XYZ file of C-alpha atoms in Angstrom:
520
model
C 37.796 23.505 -23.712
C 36.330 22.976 -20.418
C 32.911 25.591 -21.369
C 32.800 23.095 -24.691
C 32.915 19.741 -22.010
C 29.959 21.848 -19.776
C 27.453 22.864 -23.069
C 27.786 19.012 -24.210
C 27.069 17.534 -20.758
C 23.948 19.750 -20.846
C 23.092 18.948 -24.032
C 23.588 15.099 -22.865
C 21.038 15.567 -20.374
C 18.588 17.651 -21.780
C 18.682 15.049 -24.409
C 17.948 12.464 -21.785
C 15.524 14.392 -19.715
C 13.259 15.599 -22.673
C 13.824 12.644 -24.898
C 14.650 8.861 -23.598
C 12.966 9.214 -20.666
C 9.408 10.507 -22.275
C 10.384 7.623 -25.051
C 10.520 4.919 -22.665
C 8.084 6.361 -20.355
C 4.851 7.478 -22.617
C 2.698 9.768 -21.686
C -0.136 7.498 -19.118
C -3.646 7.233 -20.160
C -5.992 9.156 -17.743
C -9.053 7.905 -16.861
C -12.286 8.887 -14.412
C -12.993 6.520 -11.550
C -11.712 3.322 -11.202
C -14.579 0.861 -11.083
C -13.760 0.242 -14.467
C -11.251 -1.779 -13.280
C -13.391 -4.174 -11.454
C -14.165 -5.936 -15.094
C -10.463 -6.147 -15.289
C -7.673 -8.889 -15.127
C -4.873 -7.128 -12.662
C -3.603 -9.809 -11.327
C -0.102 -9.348 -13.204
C -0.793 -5.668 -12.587
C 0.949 -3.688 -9.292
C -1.875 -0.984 -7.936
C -0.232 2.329 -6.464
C -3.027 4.035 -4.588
C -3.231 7.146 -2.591
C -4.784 6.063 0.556
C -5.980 9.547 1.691
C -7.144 10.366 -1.574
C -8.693 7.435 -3.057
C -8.898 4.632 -0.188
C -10.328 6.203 2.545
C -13.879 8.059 1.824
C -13.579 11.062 3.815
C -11.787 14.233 2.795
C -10.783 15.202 6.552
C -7.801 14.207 8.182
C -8.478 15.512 11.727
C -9.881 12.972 13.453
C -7.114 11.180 12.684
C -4.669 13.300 15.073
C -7.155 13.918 17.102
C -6.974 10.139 17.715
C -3.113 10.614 18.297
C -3.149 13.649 20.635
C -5.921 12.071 22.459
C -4.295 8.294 23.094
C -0.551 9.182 22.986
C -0.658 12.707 24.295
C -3.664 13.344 26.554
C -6.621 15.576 26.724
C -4.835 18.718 27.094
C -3.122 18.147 23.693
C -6.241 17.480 22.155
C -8.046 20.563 23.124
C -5.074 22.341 22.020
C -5.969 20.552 18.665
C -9.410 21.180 18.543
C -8.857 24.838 20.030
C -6.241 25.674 16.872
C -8.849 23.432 14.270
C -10.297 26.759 13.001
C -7.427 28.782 12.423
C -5.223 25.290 11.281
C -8.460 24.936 8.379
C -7.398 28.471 6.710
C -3.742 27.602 6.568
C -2.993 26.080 2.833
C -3.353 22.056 2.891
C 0.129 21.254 4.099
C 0.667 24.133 6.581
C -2.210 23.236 8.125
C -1.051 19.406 7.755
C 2.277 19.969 9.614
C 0.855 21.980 12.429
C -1.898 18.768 13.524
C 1.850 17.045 13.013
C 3.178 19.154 15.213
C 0.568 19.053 18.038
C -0.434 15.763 17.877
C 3.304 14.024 17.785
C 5.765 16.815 19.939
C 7.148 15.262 22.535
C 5.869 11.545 22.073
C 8.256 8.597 22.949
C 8.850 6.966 20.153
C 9.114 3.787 21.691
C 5.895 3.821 23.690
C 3.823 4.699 20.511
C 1.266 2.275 19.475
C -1.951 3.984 18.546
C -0.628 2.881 15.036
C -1.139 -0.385 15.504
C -3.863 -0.435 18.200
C -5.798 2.258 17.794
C -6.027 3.939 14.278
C -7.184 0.834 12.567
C -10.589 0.064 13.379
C -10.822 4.366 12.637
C -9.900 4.090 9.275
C -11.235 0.597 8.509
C -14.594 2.009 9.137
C -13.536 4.339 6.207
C -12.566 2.892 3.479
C -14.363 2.718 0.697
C -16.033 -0.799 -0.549
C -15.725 0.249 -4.110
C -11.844 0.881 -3.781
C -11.061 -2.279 -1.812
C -12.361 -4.458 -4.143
C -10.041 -2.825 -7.039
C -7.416 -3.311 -4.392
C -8.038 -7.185 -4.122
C -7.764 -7.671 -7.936
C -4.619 -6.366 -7.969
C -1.203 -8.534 -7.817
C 1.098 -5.946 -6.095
C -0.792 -3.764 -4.066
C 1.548 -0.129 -3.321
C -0.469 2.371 -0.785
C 1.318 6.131 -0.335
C 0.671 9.098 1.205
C 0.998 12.218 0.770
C 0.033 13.825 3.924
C -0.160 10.842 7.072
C 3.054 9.979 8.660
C 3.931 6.476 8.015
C 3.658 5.376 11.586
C -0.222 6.247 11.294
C -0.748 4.063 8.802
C 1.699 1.287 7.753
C 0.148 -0.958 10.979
C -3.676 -0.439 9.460
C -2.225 -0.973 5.429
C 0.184 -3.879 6.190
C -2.150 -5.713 9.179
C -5.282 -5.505 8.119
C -5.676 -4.670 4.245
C -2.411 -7.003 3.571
C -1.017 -3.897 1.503
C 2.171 -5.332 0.062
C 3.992 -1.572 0.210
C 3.308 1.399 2.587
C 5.190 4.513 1.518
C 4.364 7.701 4.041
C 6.357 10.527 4.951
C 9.021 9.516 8.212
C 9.130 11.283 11.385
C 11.857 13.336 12.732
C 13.332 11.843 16.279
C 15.865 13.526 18.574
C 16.471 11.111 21.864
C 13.927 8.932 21.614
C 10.976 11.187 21.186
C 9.099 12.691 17.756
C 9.495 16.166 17.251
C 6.213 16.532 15.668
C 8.574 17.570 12.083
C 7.907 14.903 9.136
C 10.739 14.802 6.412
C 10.742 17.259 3.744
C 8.564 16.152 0.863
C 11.493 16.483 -1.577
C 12.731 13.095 -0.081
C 9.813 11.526 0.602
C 8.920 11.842 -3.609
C 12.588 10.317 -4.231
C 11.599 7.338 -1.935
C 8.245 7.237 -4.247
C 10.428 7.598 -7.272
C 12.864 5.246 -6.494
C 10.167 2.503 -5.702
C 8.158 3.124 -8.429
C 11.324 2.381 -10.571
C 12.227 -0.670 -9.258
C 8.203 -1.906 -9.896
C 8.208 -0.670 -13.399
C 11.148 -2.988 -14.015
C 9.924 -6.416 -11.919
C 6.028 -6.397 -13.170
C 6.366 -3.327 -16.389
C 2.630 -2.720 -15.787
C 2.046 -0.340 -12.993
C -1.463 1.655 -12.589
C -2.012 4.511 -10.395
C -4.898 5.444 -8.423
C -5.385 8.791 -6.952
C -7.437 12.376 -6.458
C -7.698 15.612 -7.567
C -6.282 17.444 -4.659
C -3.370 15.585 -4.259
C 0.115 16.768 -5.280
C 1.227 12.822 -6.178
C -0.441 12.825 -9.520
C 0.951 15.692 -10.489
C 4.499 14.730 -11.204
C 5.436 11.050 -10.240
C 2.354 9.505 -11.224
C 2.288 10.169 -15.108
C 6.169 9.988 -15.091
C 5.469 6.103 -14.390
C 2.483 5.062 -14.322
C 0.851 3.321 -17.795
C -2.804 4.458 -16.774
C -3.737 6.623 -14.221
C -7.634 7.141 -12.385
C -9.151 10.237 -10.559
C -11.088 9.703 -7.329
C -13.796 11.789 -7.726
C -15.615 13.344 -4.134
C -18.564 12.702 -5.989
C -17.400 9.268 -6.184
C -16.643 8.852 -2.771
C -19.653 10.199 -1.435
C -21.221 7.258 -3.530
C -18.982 4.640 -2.376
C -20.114 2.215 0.173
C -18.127 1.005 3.329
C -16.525 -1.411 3.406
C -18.263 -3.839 5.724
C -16.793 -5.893 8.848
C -17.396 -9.196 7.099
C -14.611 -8.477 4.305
C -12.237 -7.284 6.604
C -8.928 -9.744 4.985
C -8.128 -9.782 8.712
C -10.709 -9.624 11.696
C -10.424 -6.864 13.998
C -10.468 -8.658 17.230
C -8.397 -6.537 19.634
C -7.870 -2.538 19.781
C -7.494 -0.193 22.209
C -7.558 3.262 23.440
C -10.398 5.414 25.096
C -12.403 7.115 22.576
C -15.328 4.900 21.451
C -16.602 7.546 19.067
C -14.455 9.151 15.833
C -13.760 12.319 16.923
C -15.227 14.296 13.927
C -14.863 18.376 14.894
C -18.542 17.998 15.942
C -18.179 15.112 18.356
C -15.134 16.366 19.935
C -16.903 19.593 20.329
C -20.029 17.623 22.279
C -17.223 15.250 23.774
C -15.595 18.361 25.633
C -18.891 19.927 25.769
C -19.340 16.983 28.456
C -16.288 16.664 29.943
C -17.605 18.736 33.079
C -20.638 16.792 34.194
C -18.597 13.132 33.192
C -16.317 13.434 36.353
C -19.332 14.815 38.358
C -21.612 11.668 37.102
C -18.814 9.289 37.780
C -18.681 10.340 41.388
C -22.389 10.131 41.706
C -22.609 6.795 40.149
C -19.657 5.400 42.228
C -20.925 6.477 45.566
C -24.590 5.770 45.056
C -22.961 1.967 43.947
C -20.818 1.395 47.317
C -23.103 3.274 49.680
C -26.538 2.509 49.099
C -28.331 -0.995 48.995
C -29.408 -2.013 45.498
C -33.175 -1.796 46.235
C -32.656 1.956 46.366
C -29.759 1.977 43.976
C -30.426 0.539 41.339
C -33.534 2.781 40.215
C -30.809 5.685 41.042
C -28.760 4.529 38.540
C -31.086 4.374 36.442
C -32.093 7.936 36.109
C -28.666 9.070 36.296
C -28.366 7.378 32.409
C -27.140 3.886 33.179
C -29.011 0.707 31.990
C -29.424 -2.751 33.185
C -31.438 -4.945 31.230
C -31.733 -8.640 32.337
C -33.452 -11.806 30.535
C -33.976 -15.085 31.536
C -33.731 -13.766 35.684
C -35.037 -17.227 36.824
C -31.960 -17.883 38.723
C -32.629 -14.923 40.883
C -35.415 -16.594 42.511
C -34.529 -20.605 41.754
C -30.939 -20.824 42.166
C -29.811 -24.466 40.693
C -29.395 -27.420 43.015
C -26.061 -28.652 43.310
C -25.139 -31.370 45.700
C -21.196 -30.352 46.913
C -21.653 -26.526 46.776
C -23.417 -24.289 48.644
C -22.686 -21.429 46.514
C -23.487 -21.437 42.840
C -20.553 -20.547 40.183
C -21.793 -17.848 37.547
C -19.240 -17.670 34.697
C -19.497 -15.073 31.855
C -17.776 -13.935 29.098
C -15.691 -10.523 30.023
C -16.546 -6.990 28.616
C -15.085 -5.090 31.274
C -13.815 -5.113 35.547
C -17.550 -4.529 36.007
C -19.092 -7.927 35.043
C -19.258 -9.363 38.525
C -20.722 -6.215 39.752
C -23.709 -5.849 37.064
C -24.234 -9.794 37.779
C -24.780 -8.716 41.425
C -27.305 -6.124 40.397
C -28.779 -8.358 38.323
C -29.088 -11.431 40.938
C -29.617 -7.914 43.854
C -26.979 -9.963 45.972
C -23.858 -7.760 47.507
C -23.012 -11.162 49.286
C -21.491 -12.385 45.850
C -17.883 -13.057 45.203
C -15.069 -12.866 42.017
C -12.127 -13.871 41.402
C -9.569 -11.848 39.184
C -6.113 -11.646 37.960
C -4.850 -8.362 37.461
C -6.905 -5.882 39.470
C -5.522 -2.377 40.011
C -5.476 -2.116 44.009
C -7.379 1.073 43.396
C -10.007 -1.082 42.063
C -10.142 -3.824 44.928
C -10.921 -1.432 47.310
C -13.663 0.578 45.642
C -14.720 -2.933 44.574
C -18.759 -3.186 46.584
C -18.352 -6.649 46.360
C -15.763 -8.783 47.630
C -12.607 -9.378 44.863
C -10.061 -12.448 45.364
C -6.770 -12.221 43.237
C -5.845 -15.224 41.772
C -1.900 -16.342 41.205
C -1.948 -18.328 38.140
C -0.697 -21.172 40.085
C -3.225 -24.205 39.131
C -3.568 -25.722 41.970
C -4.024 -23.155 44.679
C -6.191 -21.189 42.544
C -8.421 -23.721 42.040
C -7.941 -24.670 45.609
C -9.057 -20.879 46.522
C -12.631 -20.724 44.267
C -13.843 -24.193 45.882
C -13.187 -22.324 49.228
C -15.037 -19.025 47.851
C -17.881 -21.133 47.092
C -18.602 -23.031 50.052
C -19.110 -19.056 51.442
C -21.462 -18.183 48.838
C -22.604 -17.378 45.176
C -19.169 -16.511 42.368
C -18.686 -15.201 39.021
C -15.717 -16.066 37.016
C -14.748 -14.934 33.549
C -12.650 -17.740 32.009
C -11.685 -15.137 29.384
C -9.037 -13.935 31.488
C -9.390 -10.186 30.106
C -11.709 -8.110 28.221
C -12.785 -7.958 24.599
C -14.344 -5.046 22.928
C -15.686 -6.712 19.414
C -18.338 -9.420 19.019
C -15.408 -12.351 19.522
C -14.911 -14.827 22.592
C -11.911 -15.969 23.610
C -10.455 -19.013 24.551
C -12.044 -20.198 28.518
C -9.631 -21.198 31.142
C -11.173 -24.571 32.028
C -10.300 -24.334 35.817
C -13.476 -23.338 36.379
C -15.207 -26.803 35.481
C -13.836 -28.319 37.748
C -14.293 -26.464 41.313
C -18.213 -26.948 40.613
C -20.816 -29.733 39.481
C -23.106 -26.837 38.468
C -22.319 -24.092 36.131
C -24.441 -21.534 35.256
C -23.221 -19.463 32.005
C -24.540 -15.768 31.833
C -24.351 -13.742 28.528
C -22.799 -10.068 28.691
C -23.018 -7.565 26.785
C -22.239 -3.209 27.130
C -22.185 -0.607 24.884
C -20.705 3.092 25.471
C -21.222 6.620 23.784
C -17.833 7.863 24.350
C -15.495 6.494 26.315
C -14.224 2.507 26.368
C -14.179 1.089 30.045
C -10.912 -1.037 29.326
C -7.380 -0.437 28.408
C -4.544 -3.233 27.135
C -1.808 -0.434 27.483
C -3.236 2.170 29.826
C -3.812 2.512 33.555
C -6.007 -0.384 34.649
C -7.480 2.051 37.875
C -9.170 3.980 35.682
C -11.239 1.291 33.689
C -14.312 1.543 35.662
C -14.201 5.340 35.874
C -14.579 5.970 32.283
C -17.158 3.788 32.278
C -18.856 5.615 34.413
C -18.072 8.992 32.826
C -19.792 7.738 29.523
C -23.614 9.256 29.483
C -25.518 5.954 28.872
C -23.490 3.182 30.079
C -25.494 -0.073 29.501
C -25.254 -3.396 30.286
C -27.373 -6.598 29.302
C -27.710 -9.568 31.388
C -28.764 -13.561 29.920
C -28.783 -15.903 32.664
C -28.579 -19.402 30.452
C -29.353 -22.594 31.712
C -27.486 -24.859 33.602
C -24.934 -27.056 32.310
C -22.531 -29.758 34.562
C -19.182 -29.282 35.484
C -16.473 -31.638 34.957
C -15.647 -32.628 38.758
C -16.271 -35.970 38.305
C -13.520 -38.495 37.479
C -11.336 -37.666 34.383
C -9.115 -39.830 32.960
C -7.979 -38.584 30.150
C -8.108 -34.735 31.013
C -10.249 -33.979 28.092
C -13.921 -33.527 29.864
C -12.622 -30.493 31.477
C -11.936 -28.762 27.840
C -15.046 -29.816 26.526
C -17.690 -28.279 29.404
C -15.248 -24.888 28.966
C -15.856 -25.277 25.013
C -19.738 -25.853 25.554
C -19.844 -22.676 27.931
C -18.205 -20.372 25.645
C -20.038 -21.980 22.407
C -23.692 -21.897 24.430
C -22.461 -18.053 25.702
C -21.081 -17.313 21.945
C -24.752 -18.570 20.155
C -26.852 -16.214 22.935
C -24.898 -13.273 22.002
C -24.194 -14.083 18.285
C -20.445 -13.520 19.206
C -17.621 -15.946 16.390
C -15.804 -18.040 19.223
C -11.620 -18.239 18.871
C -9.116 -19.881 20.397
C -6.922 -16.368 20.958
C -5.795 -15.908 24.380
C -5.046 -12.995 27.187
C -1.636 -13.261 26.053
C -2.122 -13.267 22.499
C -4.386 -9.436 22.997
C -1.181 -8.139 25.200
C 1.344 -8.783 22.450
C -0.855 -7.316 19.808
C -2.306 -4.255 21.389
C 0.771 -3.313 24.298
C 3.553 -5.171 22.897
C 4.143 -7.322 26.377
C 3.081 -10.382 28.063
C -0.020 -8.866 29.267
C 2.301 -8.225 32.377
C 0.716 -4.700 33.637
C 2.244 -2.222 36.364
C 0.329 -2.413 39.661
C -1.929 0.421 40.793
């Protein structure tokens, strides 16, 4: 009796498997490419895309965990990485997947983990594909999974800054606190996809997939629910466009981390290639900068790769009149710790001043010109630049920290009122490989990686003059108004979009905090 019960319950599902399930899920219509789709209403539709295979144009995913062993585990775990690269490339797909895993995410704190969020999207934003996106924004539900990339790569780039309803990538294993560089088996990372899927294909009953060749998804799950299905082509890819910074949904303001180049397997092999002679020319360049006067200096500098370029360098010769102040107040937007220091090699003054909030110690000393911390106390810190003035010549940076992308933000208006005479001053740097700021990192070492970059290079814009709001205020509002004009005239000079974000609001983005910051 009970062998009868056993060959009808396999009969039941056989019957099932084979049969209602193909009948109520028909076999998906495969298509090449989906531009065709751009032509298309989709709005009722929900898009599942593969975002290695058909959102992002290139094929590799190393510099990816490069980027991870780099920011979250240092530059001995990325040489390991890039010393294991040519044995990990004849391993099969996703043994040689789970070993970058392995490398890149062993022994991370979990917690502490942000290159997710901070780091890894302006990476792949610079990748993905213009053609793609745009089939993306048509669609009403947008579903992005992956078959290789841990979910904590790339749900903070999907969800943040493509607005990708879903993000479906394979979890990481954590014992106390800390990744063991394992991701879950793919067996339950496909039920996760299954189960999703499912629960789509019942809310909207139109669901179209969008994926590659060499991925494993399309294989199985795709044409078991999906009504149409398109191919990603590398020949399509390699015709795609990218997608440019003006149709980012969401700007990319802040992000941090060190490397200002993608770390492709040939620029990480030039990058360590120079590792050597960066400390050596960041010694160099720091003592020839504290030790020697700027009329020797300077052209020192110079041939040891960094560049000053200044315009407008009246003020160096006619400083503005002002009739309470003896110095004159310089205020500048804020790039990195060494604004006031290029704005006394611009104006050749050592005699100059700042004023700062969150120096590293490290930093004040080395500091060639003289550094004043402020307490974010109103009163006394306004109190303490009048002083600073009557001495001689200051540079502020209402900013109140550094930004790396062609934004301003919001100016501090304390400094309109400690002076009847303002003069703005444009900044601008650029860097080869290394960023000279950090939101999450150790402040001391800002300047220093500047330094270690091969062409470091500043530009200087003195701008003209503008008045301060000392007089008589009222109704408070003057004082907003002159800070507004500075950052607007500062903002048109270096063709930089103006915001109202603050330090605090970079902090909580890119460090998770405050923009509170351990002491050095």
């Amino acid at each position: 009796m009970s062998a009868k019960i056993s060959i009808f319950q396999a009969l039941v599902f056989l019957f099932y498997r084979f049969i209602l399930r193909r009948y109520r899920n028909p076999k998906p219509k495969y298509q090449n490419g989906p531009s065709s789709l751009l032509q298309s209403d989709l709005s009722r539709h929900t898009l599942i895309f593969n975002v290695e295979g058909a959102l992002l144009k290139s094929d590799s995913l190393f510099p990816y965990f490069m980027l991870v062993a780099f920011e979250a585990g240092g530059v001995t775990r990325s040489f390991i990485l890039f010393i294991l690269y040519p044995l990990i490339s004849l391993m099969s797909h996703e043994m040689g997947v789970k070993v970058m895993v392995m490398v890149s995410f062993f022994g991370v704190k979990k917690e502490s983990f942000r290159a997710g969020r901070a780091v890894l999207p302006k990476y792949f934003l610079e990748d993905v594909g213009l053609e793609m996106f745009q089939v993306l924004k048509r669609g009403g539900k947008r579903i992005g999974v992956s078959d290789d990339l841990p979910q904590v790569m790339i749900e903070g780039f999907l969800k943040d800054y493509l607005e990708i309803d879903v993000v479906v990538g394979r979890k990481m294993k954590v014992v106390g606190g800390y990744y063991l560089g394992i991701m879950e088996c793919k067996t339950k990372h496909d039920l996760v996809f299954d189960e999703l899927v499912r629960k789509e294909r019942l809310n909207t009953g139109r669901v179209i997939g969008i994926t590659s060749f060499n991925t494993s998804l399309h294989r199985y799950l795709f044409s078991q629910f999906c009504q149409e299905i398109y191919f990603v082509k590398k020949s399509d890819k390699r015709s795609w466009q990218t997608l440019p910074r003006s149709q980012y949904p969401k700007p990319l303001i802040f992000h941090d981390g060190r490397l200002a180049i993608k770390p492709t397997l040939m620029n990480t092999l030039v990058l360590f290639m120079w590792g050597p002679f960066a400390a050596a020319a960041a010694a160099a360049r720091l003592f020839v900068s504290l030790c020697i006067p700027y009329s020797f200096s300077i052209p020192i500098l110079c041939f040891s790769g960094c560049r000053l370029t200044v315009t407008n360098d009246y003020v160096t010769s006619q400083k503005p009149k002002s009739s309470q102040r003896k110095g004159c107040l310089f205020v500048c937007n804020h790039r990195t710790l060494l604004d006031p220091l290029y704005v006394a090699f611009a104006l050749k003054k050592k005699n100059i001043k700042t004023v700062t909030y969150s120096l590293s110690r490290v930093s004040e000393i080395l500091a060639p010109i003289k550094t004043v911390r402020l307490t974010r106390d109103r009163v006394s810190d306004g109190q303490a630049m009048e002083k600073l003035l009557t001495e001689g010549d200051l540079v502020v940076c209402p900013e109140g920290t550094t930004c790396r992308e062609p934004y301003m933000l919001r100016f501090s208006p304390l400094f309109t009122e400690v002076s009847d005479v303002i003069v703005p001053v444009a900044v601008t740097s650029n860097v080869t490989f290394f960023y000279g700021t950090t939101a999450s990192g150790l402040k001391a070492f800002d300047p220093l990686f500047f330094l270690m970059d091969p062409y470091p290079t500043y530009t200087i814009q003195f701008l003209d003059p503008v008045s301060g709001a000392t007089c008589q205020d009222t109704d408070g509002k003057l004082k907003f108004e002159v800070a507004n004009h500075v950052q607007s005239e500062i903002g048109k000079a270096l063709d930089f979009e103006c915001t109202s974000l603050t330090r605090k609001d970079k902090y909580l983005i890119l460090a998770g905090n405050n923009g509170v910051v351990k002491k050095n």
